[in-house]
Amino acid sequence: MPLPTESRIRLEWGLRAAALGLLGVLAWRLDAPVVAPVLEAGARSLPSALAAATRTEPAALQLQLDSIPDAADREWIRALQRAGTPVRYSAQANGAPVMSVEPLARPGGEVRVTAFAAGATLSLSDDVGPLDDSVSSGGVRTLDAALSGGSQAATPRGVAKVAEVIASQQKAVLVLGRAGWDGKFVALALQEAGWHVESELRVNSATAGTAATVRSPGAQTRIDTARYAAVVLLDETTAARAASIQAFLAQGGGVVIAPDALSLASMARIAPAAAGAAQTGALGGVQSSSPLRGLDRQPLVSLRRDAVVLQRLGAEVIAAARREGVGRVVQLGVRDTWRWRMEGADGALEAHAAWWSQMVGAAAMPPAIGPALPADDPAPYSALVEAIGAPMTSLPSLPAAPTSRNLILLVAICGLLLVEVASRRLRGVS
Amino acid sequence: MNRMSEFVFVTAQYESGDWESAPLVPANVIDSIARYTEIPVAPVGRVVPLGSTELFRYPLVFLTGHLPVRFTSDERQTLSTYLARGGLLFVDDHNHDVDGMFHKTAVEELQRVAGPLVKLPKNHALYRSHFVFEDGPPNTSHELNGWGDNLLHPYLMGASRGERLSVLYSNKDYSSEWNFHPDNKRFYSVDNTRFAVNLVVYALTH
């Protein structure tokens, strides 16, 4: 049964009032300040999202990152954050690379590259190309190399970059001891390995008209870290230099103690171990595949708690190291190593030089590093957290956009007015 | 002090020539080393065949003679390796004669094995390694008496590997000059074996 006219008129007035009310709400909403919606972006769309965010000043920036942004993008995000745009992001630390490059105490400017990326395939390269054909899958990767320019460690999650390491020149090695074959050949071996070597080899007590010691050109009587990276002490004739060697260690220098120098109380105090019983080298051992067995030895025993074994020969420790203050001390348990070079099999000359270079390198002070260049980005994930804070484990779902609510209001107003007009027409009123 | 650290004076025995022509030189040099330095030294010298691998145990070796020198292939090969590894060969012409057969043949052989022999400058480290010889190698009485080629040879010659001397060659006849019993040094106002000390100290320190 149709509504009585009175009731329809009241309904039409109601519809008009509701439409007017909604119109008022819409007008109020349109008059309110415009807030751009939250922007959402992934790693691929990050550059365009950052550009859009800079233009529109969104209510918030929400990033779902599957790789770590480079330094420029990180700075951009930080700038937006500091300008008042809240930034929320999620990113996985797993697989983000981290790397370091440090100069080694070796001649030739070699550096040690250490990189880490948990659970990701890692490849190392420098400005010229790949440093190694192999790639490592997870874990720590270490490589000693002479680099050309900067270097980088890349994973699918990001790229860590280190600018060219500019280090001071490797300082010299000073060989001290009695004039003898070991002194001559230790100095020669280190020179052949690329070290700058100076020596001071004692011949006799000072006698008028003779040289008590033979000093190589440039050798300084003062032992300090401005000139020397390490000192090799061959025997007890170095006793008079004990105090300056202690001071050298305190400055960060390195000392290599050969067995015959351990008889000095000052050296025994800082040595990593005590000297064991003397052993004669095996007959013909110098020509064998294990030439150190052919040399006379005094294995290291009673190692100190902080000593690190550098080399063993079977069960015997023949080289160990420890820190003494900021310096390092390496102790050797083999003597007359010159016999290895002179009497050894083919390749003995190179092997002897490499062995001495390794032992001196374990003690020597590494070159100082110059200031890093701006292109440095060794740990991008840490830098991201430092720049914009920690990531969220999951991002909140975004609220409905304000524009769609206004549209609903508009549709509702139109609907109400349409019903009101239809009612009047059906009543025969225009 | 262990035995291997001792300096041993070694005379090279080679197949051709008279390698044993200066038998008192070793004792005299050993005496001077003990007299003027604290370097541990073996009391007697050794004779080592030039073609033997035993040579590698002694990084300084003395070679002398009057007669033509022709090394065997074993001697050449051993000597070549010896010099490459750091050995120093001191060769003295016992004739003191630049036209002598020892000089001509020894220089030829040495140049085959060690490369060209060049004059050592008077400021070479050899002349200052212990005693100081401002004028280079000291003259010998044989030169001053006009024996041999009747010439004073003001320089020694050497072959080098890098900065290291591997062969030292002398025309000055130190083999005769030092070939006397050490007890007779007391008759000299200046010991004429002092240069031998420089040679040994140089070998042990360069």
XYZ file of C-alpha atoms in Angstrom:
636
model
C 0.000 0.000 0.000
C 1.482 3.378 -1.074
C 2.518 5.801 1.654
C 0.153 8.670 2.375
C 1.211 11.928 0.804
C 2.060 13.477 4.176
C 4.474 10.694 4.958
C 6.160 10.927 1.537
C 6.592 14.644 1.940
C 8.250 14.086 5.316
C 10.479 11.390 3.769
C 11.507 13.724 0.941
C 12.369 16.425 3.499
C 14.386 13.828 5.353
C 16.233 12.821 2.177
C 17.003 16.468 1.403
C 18.235 17.054 4.944
C 20.431 13.924 4.803
C 21.861 14.990 1.412
C 22.539 18.459 2.738
C 24.173 17.004 5.832
C 26.421 14.737 3.785
C 27.188 17.664 1.482
C 28.304 19.628 4.521
C 30.552 16.759 5.663
C 32.030 16.537 2.153
C 32.622 20.252 2.077
C 34.333 20.051 5.488
C 36.509 17.144 4.323
C 37.462 18.952 1.141
C 38.294 22.040 3.159
C 40.618 20.048 5.493
C 44.392 20.139 4.625
C 45.358 17.661 1.899
C 47.661 14.825 3.131
C 49.242 12.692 0.445
C 48.904 8.966 0.972
C 51.569 6.676 2.309
C 54.041 5.755 -0.436
C 55.086 2.156 -0.708
C 58.098 0.919 -2.706
C 60.411 -2.043 -3.203
C 64.153 -1.972 -3.850
C 63.731 -1.783 -7.629
C 61.276 1.093 -7.541
C 63.216 2.917 -4.827
C 64.708 5.725 -6.957
C 61.328 6.683 -8.468
C 59.606 6.354 -5.070
C 62.179 8.653 -3.487
C 61.698 11.183 -6.262
C 57.894 11.008 -5.802
C 58.209 11.309 -2.041
C 60.373 14.381 -2.453
C 57.713 15.987 -4.681
C 54.523 14.999 -2.824
C 55.576 14.819 0.842
C 53.583 11.655 1.629
C 52.166 10.875 5.034
C 54.800 8.186 5.315
C 57.283 6.226 3.229
C 57.103 2.501 3.537
C 59.886 0.421 1.931
C 60.077 -3.291 1.385
C 63.824 -3.776 0.631
C 65.212 -7.016 -0.736
C 68.637 -5.412 -1.321
C 70.539 -2.746 0.558
C 70.368 0.731 -1.037
C 73.646 2.317 -1.996
C 75.122 5.236 -0.095
C 73.403 7.917 -2.212
C 69.924 6.392 -1.784
C 70.516 5.919 1.939
C 71.362 9.580 2.287
C 68.239 10.489 0.308
C 66.040 8.419 2.622
C 67.700 9.979 5.639
C 67.116 13.446 4.249
C 63.377 12.695 3.767
C 63.207 11.316 7.290
C 64.851 14.404 8.746
C 62.522 16.599 6.723
C 59.555 15.028 8.555
C 58.476 12.087 6.406
C 58.179 9.004 8.640
C 60.077 6.108 7.081
C 59.270 2.498 7.797
C 61.195 -0.295 6.124
C 61.884 -3.969 6.267
C 65.187 -5.514 5.161
C 67.106 -8.702 5.814
C 70.614 -8.407 7.262
C 71.230 -11.916 5.990
C 73.203 -11.784 2.781
C 74.227 -8.147 3.134
C 77.972 -7.939 2.497
C 80.538 -6.422 4.833
C 84.195 -5.979 3.966
C 87.455 -4.556 5.210
C 90.796 -3.935 3.530
C 93.934 -3.489 5.605
C 97.559 -3.182 4.574
C 99.814 -6.114 5.405
C 103.298 -5.921 6.871
C 104.768 -7.186 3.641
C 106.782 -5.662 0.869
C 104.958 -4.864 -2.368
C 101.901 -3.096 -0.968
C 99.786 -6.220 -0.458
C 96.560 -5.844 1.474
C 94.261 -8.324 3.196
C 90.672 -8.225 1.958
C 88.186 -9.738 4.387
C 84.531 -9.995 3.384
C 81.471 -11.580 4.966
C 77.931 -12.230 3.809
C 75.863 -14.762 5.701
C 74.197 -17.295 3.447
C 74.914 -15.494 0.182
C 77.235 -16.015 -2.745
C 80.039 -13.488 -2.447
C 82.350 -12.251 -5.186
C 85.347 -9.936 -4.762
C 86.690 -7.535 -7.334
C 88.817 -4.433 -7.643
C 88.746 -1.602 -10.158
C 90.369 -3.794 -12.809
C 88.188 -6.875 -12.465
C 87.505 -9.994 -10.376
C 90.120 -10.689 -7.730
C 89.496 -14.364 -7.815
C 87.616 -16.698 -10.100
C 86.082 -18.533 -7.200
C 83.169 -17.228 -5.214
C 82.325 -18.205 -1.697
C 78.918 -19.148 -0.491
C 78.513 -17.687 2.966
C 81.087 -17.382 5.686
C 84.174 -15.211 5.855
C 86.308 -14.808 2.759
C 89.922 -13.641 3.078
C 92.275 -12.794 0.257
C 95.795 -11.307 0.271
C 96.451 -9.354 -2.897
C 97.903 -6.208 -4.388
C 94.823 -4.242 -5.462
C 94.348 -1.825 -8.319
C 92.259 1.030 -6.983
C 89.185 0.363 -4.882
C 87.581 -3.001 -4.196
C 84.115 -4.374 -3.651
C 82.304 -7.406 -2.314
C 79.009 -8.110 -4.059
C 76.059 -10.339 -3.185
C 72.498 -10.325 -4.554
C 71.561 -8.367 -1.399
C 74.016 -5.504 -1.922
C 77.495 -4.271 -2.624
C 80.129 -3.298 -0.052
C 82.807 -0.963 -1.353
C 86.185 0.100 -0.023
C 88.085 2.948 -1.618
C 91.706 2.506 -2.599
C 93.778 1.965 0.540
C 96.560 4.490 0.511
C 99.169 3.313 3.004
C 102.576 4.593 3.922
C 105.595 2.802 2.476
C 106.582 -0.373 4.304
C 109.370 0.495 6.701
C 112.737 -1.234 6.786
C 113.907 -4.348 8.619
C 117.063 -4.169 10.714
C 119.179 -7.321 11.085
C 121.429 -7.324 14.155
C 124.015 -9.917 15.097
C 127.502 -11.204 14.608
C 129.173 -11.148 11.182
C 128.423 -14.629 9.884
C 126.592 -16.596 7.268
C 123.222 -16.356 9.000
C 123.397 -12.563 9.173
C 124.412 -12.294 5.557
C 121.821 -14.674 4.221
C 118.913 -13.506 6.393
C 119.469 -9.979 5.101
C 119.864 -11.250 1.540
C 116.725 -13.411 1.730
C 114.634 -10.529 3.029
C 115.981 -8.243 0.309
C 115.089 -10.812 -2.315
C 111.593 -11.048 -0.835
C 111.241 -7.305 -1.419
C 111.963 -5.867 2.036
C 114.190 -2.873 2.485
C 116.865 -4.331 4.745
C 119.553 -2.691 6.793
C 122.044 -4.613 8.869
C 124.495 -4.058 11.642
C 126.813 -7.040 11.997
C 129.466 -7.108 14.657
C 133.033 -8.043 13.737
C 134.989 -7.305 16.890
C 135.313 -5.023 19.864
C 136.207 -1.556 18.733
C 139.845 -1.541 17.677
C 141.690 1.490 16.390
C 141.568 1.683 12.604
C 138.931 -1.008 12.138
C 135.165 -1.144 11.914
C 133.743 -2.870 14.986
C 130.508 -3.452 13.141
C 129.645 -3.510 9.474
C 126.620 -1.307 8.869
C 124.771 -1.338 5.602
C 124.359 2.075 3.988
C 121.671 4.073 5.748
C 121.503 1.871 8.841
C 120.737 3.993 11.902
C 122.044 3.446 15.396
C 118.698 4.628 16.763
C 116.032 1.954 16.506
C 112.580 3.457 16.219
C 109.356 2.922 14.343
C 109.911 5.998 12.203
C 112.428 3.969 10.227
C 112.019 0.293 11.098
C 109.051 -2.068 11.043
C 110.939 -4.969 12.604
C 114.290 -5.949 14.059
C 115.815 -9.413 13.661
C 118.078 -10.404 16.558
C 120.406 -13.202 15.569
C 122.523 -13.714 18.662
C 123.708 -12.462 22.019
C 125.948 -9.749 20.539
C 122.880 -7.501 20.490
C 122.829 -7.206 24.309
C 123.866 -3.555 24.238
C 120.738 -2.694 22.234
C 118.295 -4.362 24.645
C 116.918 -1.128 26.095
C 116.316 0.459 22.702
C 114.668 -2.736 21.470
C 112.276 -2.653 24.437
C 111.439 0.954 23.594
C 110.960 -0.027 19.949
C 108.452 -2.702 21.000
C 106.634 -0.180 23.146
C 106.250 2.015 20.051
C 104.615 -0.847 18.151
C 107.653 -2.328 16.412
C 108.251 -6.030 15.837
C 111.105 -8.193 17.047
C 112.205 -11.565 15.673
C 114.333 -13.562 18.093
C 116.592 -16.286 16.678
C 117.605 -19.122 19.044
C 121.054 -17.712 19.844
C 119.556 -14.373 20.937
C 117.373 -16.051 23.552
C 120.334 -16.271 25.911
C 119.785 -12.564 26.563
C 117.658 -12.223 29.700
C 115.859 -9.209 28.220
C 114.758 -11.289 25.227
C 113.862 -14.359 27.276
C 111.485 -12.153 29.280
C 109.452 -11.151 26.246
C 109.781 -14.328 24.153
C 106.631 -16.394 23.512
C 108.266 -19.569 24.854
C 111.322 -21.108 26.418
C 113.959 -22.884 24.350
C 113.881 -26.664 24.473
C 116.777 -29.067 24.160
C 119.061 -28.498 21.184
C 118.666 -31.016 18.365
C 120.952 -31.742 15.469
C 119.449 -31.594 11.993
C 118.819 -34.847 10.148
C 121.603 -35.838 7.782
C 120.566 -34.888 4.236
C 117.372 -33.354 5.572
C 118.045 -29.965 3.999
C 117.658 -31.527 0.543
C 114.404 -33.252 1.509
C 110.863 -32.015 1.008
C 110.935 -30.836 4.630
C 114.218 -28.914 4.667
C 113.757 -27.500 8.174
C 114.303 -31.044 9.481
C 117.857 -30.842 8.213
C 118.627 -27.750 10.292
C 119.799 -27.667 13.896
C 116.836 -26.818 16.087
C 115.895 -25.710 19.532
C 112.123 -26.278 19.610
C 109.949 -23.885 21.574
C 108.582 -25.283 24.829
C 106.491 -23.965 27.726
C 104.593 -21.554 25.513
C 103.033 -18.595 27.259
C 99.247 -18.415 27.451
C 99.131 -15.557 24.954
C 101.543 -17.174 22.478
C 100.325 -18.129 19.011
C 102.032 -20.979 17.191
C 103.181 -19.900 13.729
C 104.807 -23.124 12.581
C 105.190 -26.695 13.740
C 107.520 -29.401 12.579
C 105.694 -32.569 13.521
C 105.084 -32.181 17.235
C 107.757 -29.518 17.639
C 106.914 -25.831 17.677
C 109.576 -23.976 15.710
C 107.991 -20.535 15.454
C 105.587 -18.690 17.730
C 104.479 -15.127 18.295
C 102.946 -12.992 20.998
C 102.079 -9.370 21.638
C 104.257 -7.334 23.946
C 102.426 -4.086 24.619
C 101.540 -2.738 21.197
C 104.485 -4.513 19.565
C 104.861 -8.120 18.459
C 107.534 -10.706 19.192
C 108.277 -13.734 17.019
C 110.539 -16.464 18.335
C 112.256 -18.989 16.080
C 113.505 -22.441 16.963
C 115.785 -23.155 13.980
C 119.338 -21.965 13.467
C 121.735 -21.692 10.540
C 118.878 -21.332 8.066
C 121.441 -20.220 5.465
C 122.166 -23.915 4.911
C 118.609 -24.320 3.571
C 119.273 -21.685 0.932
C 122.760 -22.892 -0.004
C 122.395 -26.660 0.315
C 118.688 -27.174 -0.307
C 117.017 -28.711 -3.336
C 115.777 -26.711 -6.330
C 113.637 -23.813 -5.203
C 115.385 -23.579 -1.828
C 116.500 -20.036 -2.483
C 112.941 -18.817 -3.010
C 111.538 -20.947 -0.184
C 114.133 -19.624 2.266
C 113.334 -16.028 1.283
C 109.574 -16.632 1.566
C 109.949 -18.254 5.004
C 111.947 -15.359 6.404
C 109.557 -12.873 4.850
C 106.645 -14.648 6.529
C 108.358 -14.684 9.922
C 109.332 -11.024 9.737
C 105.864 -10.145 8.401
C 104.299 -11.779 11.471
C 106.203 -9.376 13.702
C 106.521 -6.246 11.601
C 104.440 -3.162 12.118
C 102.083 -2.767 9.117
C 102.126 0.452 7.110
C 99.904 3.266 8.347
C 96.669 3.867 6.392
C 95.901 7.268 4.929
C 92.408 8.838 5.125
C 89.725 6.866 3.266
C 88.268 8.365 0.136
C 84.545 9.336 0.061
C 83.585 6.325 -2.040
C 84.033 4.057 0.974
C 80.992 1.916 1.831
C 82.355 -1.127 3.633
C 79.184 -2.168 5.515
C 76.022 -0.969 3.702
C 73.509 -2.657 6.025
C 75.070 -1.163 9.159
C 75.196 2.194 7.427
C 71.482 1.879 6.549
C 70.552 1.154 10.169
C 72.740 3.998 11.337
C 71.147 6.360 8.817
C 67.425 5.636 9.250
C 67.102 3.300 12.191
C 66.396 -0.393 12.534
C 64.077 -2.166 10.091
C 60.667 -3.508 11.068
C 60.146 -7.216 10.987
C 56.803 -6.710 9.139
C 55.248 -3.595 7.712
C 51.693 -2.548 8.716
C 48.950 -2.731 6.092
C 48.113 0.676 4.717
C 44.764 2.426 5.623
C 42.243 3.207 2.857
C 43.075 6.299 0.907
C 41.052 9.475 1.862
C 40.064 10.082 -1.772
C 37.956 6.899 -1.875
C 35.979 7.965 1.247
C 35.060 11.281 -0.367
C 33.881 9.423 -3.427
C 31.627 7.249 -1.272
C 30.160 10.380 0.322
C 29.508 11.898 -3.102
C 27.807 8.738 -4.352
C 25.651 8.671 -1.201
C 24.556 12.308 -1.679
C 23.666 11.657 -5.301
C 21.700 8.558 -4.311
C 19.714 10.445 -1.655
C 18.850 13.298 -4.052
C 17.877 10.823 -6.779
C 15.441 9.041 -4.435
C 13.997 12.422 -3.343
C 13.411 13.558 -6.970
C 11.915 10.197 -7.945
C 9.525 10.353 -4.987
C 8.330 13.805 -5.938
C 7.841 12.857 -9.600
C 5.873 9.759 -8.673
C 3.673 11.969 -6.575
C 3.039 14.157 -9.663
C 4.854 17.158 -8.237
C 7.612 18.723 -10.392
C 128.462 -21.370 19.384
C 127.588 -24.292 17.137
C 130.000 -25.666 14.559
C 127.996 -24.600 11.517
C 128.341 -20.958 12.515
C 132.126 -21.116 12.311
C 133.833 -19.605 9.334
C 135.799 -22.230 7.416
C 138.445 -21.153 4.931
C 138.039 -23.307 1.842
C 140.367 -23.798 -1.104
C 138.769 -24.965 -4.343
C 140.203 -28.067 -5.938
C 139.620 -28.034 -9.674
C 140.476 -30.670 -12.261
C 142.825 -28.583 -14.408
C 145.794 -26.567 -13.087
C 147.682 -26.427 -9.801
C 144.977 -25.556 -7.285
C 147.319 -26.406 -4.364
C 149.994 -23.870 -5.278
C 149.607 -21.705 -2.150
C 149.380 -24.183 0.731
C 150.162 -21.707 3.544
C 147.495 -19.156 2.630
C 144.655 -20.822 4.586
C 146.554 -20.971 7.877
C 147.681 -17.395 7.465
C 144.196 -16.057 6.733
C 142.689 -18.088 9.590
C 145.324 -16.636 11.912
C 144.413 -13.102 10.842
C 140.680 -13.677 11.298
C 141.308 -14.943 14.826
C 143.775 -12.145 15.523
C 141.695 -9.168 14.344
C 138.064 -10.183 14.726
C 135.663 -11.998 17.033
C 134.321 -14.084 14.171
C 134.296 -17.758 15.166
C 136.729 -19.469 12.798
C 137.647 -23.110 12.255
C 141.326 -23.646 13.134
C 142.099 -25.456 9.897
C 140.983 -24.871 6.346
C 139.389 -27.357 4.003
C 139.908 -28.361 0.409
C 136.666 -28.913 -1.503
C 136.326 -30.153 -5.096
C 134.804 -27.399 -7.228
C 132.376 -29.838 -8.848
C 131.155 -31.242 -5.525
C 127.918 -30.247 -3.801
C 130.002 -30.018 -0.632
C 130.937 -26.585 -1.954
C 127.488 -25.287 -0.904
C 128.427 -25.665 2.753
C 131.069 -22.963 2.412
C 129.795 -19.654 0.979
C 133.337 -18.249 0.462
C 135.882 -20.221 -1.532
C 139.427 -19.390 -2.618
C 140.811 -20.494 -5.997
C 144.398 -19.995 -7.181
C 146.973 -21.442 -9.589
C 149.597 -20.755 -12.206
C 148.463 -23.033 -15.005
C 145.685 -22.778 -17.591
C 142.197 -23.258 -16.159
C 139.517 -25.265 -17.872
C 136.489 -26.175 -15.736
C 134.657 -29.431 -16.301
C 130.934 -29.264 -17.009
C 130.246 -30.443 -13.439
C 132.463 -27.691 -12.095
C 130.726 -25.070 -14.238
C 127.286 -26.215 -13.222
C 128.087 -26.438 -9.525
C 129.814 -23.078 -9.566
C 126.926 -21.444 -11.397
C 124.416 -22.691 -8.803
C 126.794 -21.802 -5.975
C 127.098 -18.209 -7.158
C 123.355 -17.870 -7.764
C 122.585 -18.987 -4.219
C 124.901 -16.451 -2.636
C 128.398 -17.949 -2.717
C 131.465 -15.769 -3.320
C 134.437 -17.109 -5.280
C 137.762 -15.355 -4.742
C 140.188 -16.093 -7.571
C 143.815 -14.979 -7.421
C 146.305 -15.235 -10.276
C 149.393 -16.772 -8.717
C 151.437 -15.572 -11.710
C 150.789 -11.869 -11.340
C 150.813 -11.642 -15.117
C 147.957 -10.278 -17.236
C 149.324 -12.074 -20.288
C 149.714 -15.316 -18.376
C 147.778 -18.412 -19.236
C 146.065 -18.549 -15.844
C 144.705 -15.047 -16.284
C 143.470 -15.550 -19.833
C 141.863 -18.923 -19.246
C 140.490 -18.218 -15.762
C 138.855 -14.962 -16.845
C 137.324 -16.719 -19.833
C 135.943 -19.502 -17.648
C 134.676 -17.118 -14.990
C 132.909 -14.940 -17.534
C 131.183 -18.015 -18.934
C 129.838 -18.887 -15.518
C 129.374 -15.535 -13.786
C 129.111 -12.900 -16.503
C 131.450 -10.035 -17.263
C 134.179 -9.094 -14.804
C 134.371 -5.353 -14.215
C 136.858 -3.182 -12.333
C 135.919 -2.511 -8.725
C 136.052 1.171 -7.754
C 138.405 2.229 -4.972
C 135.457 3.150 -2.778
C 133.991 -0.368 -2.943
C 132.725 -1.691 0.394
C 135.365 -4.428 0.208
C 138.076 -1.865 0.949
C 136.286 -0.613 4.080
C 134.632 -3.702 5.483
C 137.128 -3.860 8.369
C 140.460 -2.180 7.728
C 140.314 0.905 5.544
C 142.238 0.825 2.259
C 141.835 4.307 0.840
C 143.714 3.476 -2.366
C 141.848 0.297 -3.161
C 143.538 -3.104 -3.063
C 146.895 -3.085 -1.244
C 149.908 -3.723 -3.476
C 151.954 -6.859 -3.036
C 155.714 -7.138 -2.714
C 155.676 -9.125 -5.966
C 154.180 -6.198 -7.829
C 156.546 -3.715 -6.197
C 159.594 -5.876 -6.958
C 158.757 -5.968 -10.646
C 158.018 -9.663 -10.878
C 155.490 -11.115 -13.283
C 154.325 -8.562 -15.846
C 156.252 -5.806 -14.063
C 153.007 -3.834 -13.569
C 151.131 -2.544 -10.548
C 147.510 -3.588 -10.846
C 145.563 -0.800 -9.161
C 142.224 -2.560 -9.129
C 140.499 -5.884 -8.628
C 137.742 -7.131 -10.872
C 134.433 -8.636 -9.979
C 131.180 -10.086 -11.253
C 128.036 -9.071 -9.408
C 124.502 -10.316 -8.955
C 122.495 -7.273 -8.065
C 124.518 -5.402 -5.515
C 126.255 -8.555 -4.303
C 129.701 -9.521 -5.481
C 129.719 -13.146 -6.611
C 133.218 -13.411 -8.097
C 136.263 -11.414 -7.022
C 139.254 -11.671 -9.328
C 142.777 -10.506 -8.480
C 145.921 -10.129 -10.608
C 147.912 -9.024 -7.617
C 149.242 -12.417 -6.560
C 147.974 -12.450 -2.991
C 148.634 -16.184 -3.222
C 152.350 -15.468 -3.001
C 151.963 -12.505 -0.667
C 150.066 -14.495 1.976
C 151.864 -17.790 1.472
C 154.029 -17.825 4.578
C 153.849 -19.261 8.053
C 151.685 -17.102 10.368
C 154.456 -16.997 12.985
C 156.474 -14.859 10.606
C 153.961 -11.999 10.819
C 156.033 -10.691 13.702
C 158.677 -9.627 11.195
C 156.276 -7.308 9.359
C 155.724 -3.732 10.466
C 152.296 -3.865 8.821
C 150.569 -7.209 8.493
C 150.101 -7.800 4.764
C 147.206 -10.222 5.360
C 144.884 -7.487 6.655
C 143.192 -7.335 3.278
C 142.313 -11.007 3.655
C 140.369 -10.027 6.789
C 138.465 -7.459 4.753
C 137.676 -10.109 2.175
C 136.293 -12.544 4.759
C 134.328 -9.845 6.632
C 132.901 -8.606 3.337
C 131.827 -12.125 2.392
C 130.154 -12.601 5.773
C 128.286 -9.319 5.730
C 127.328 -8.539 2.100
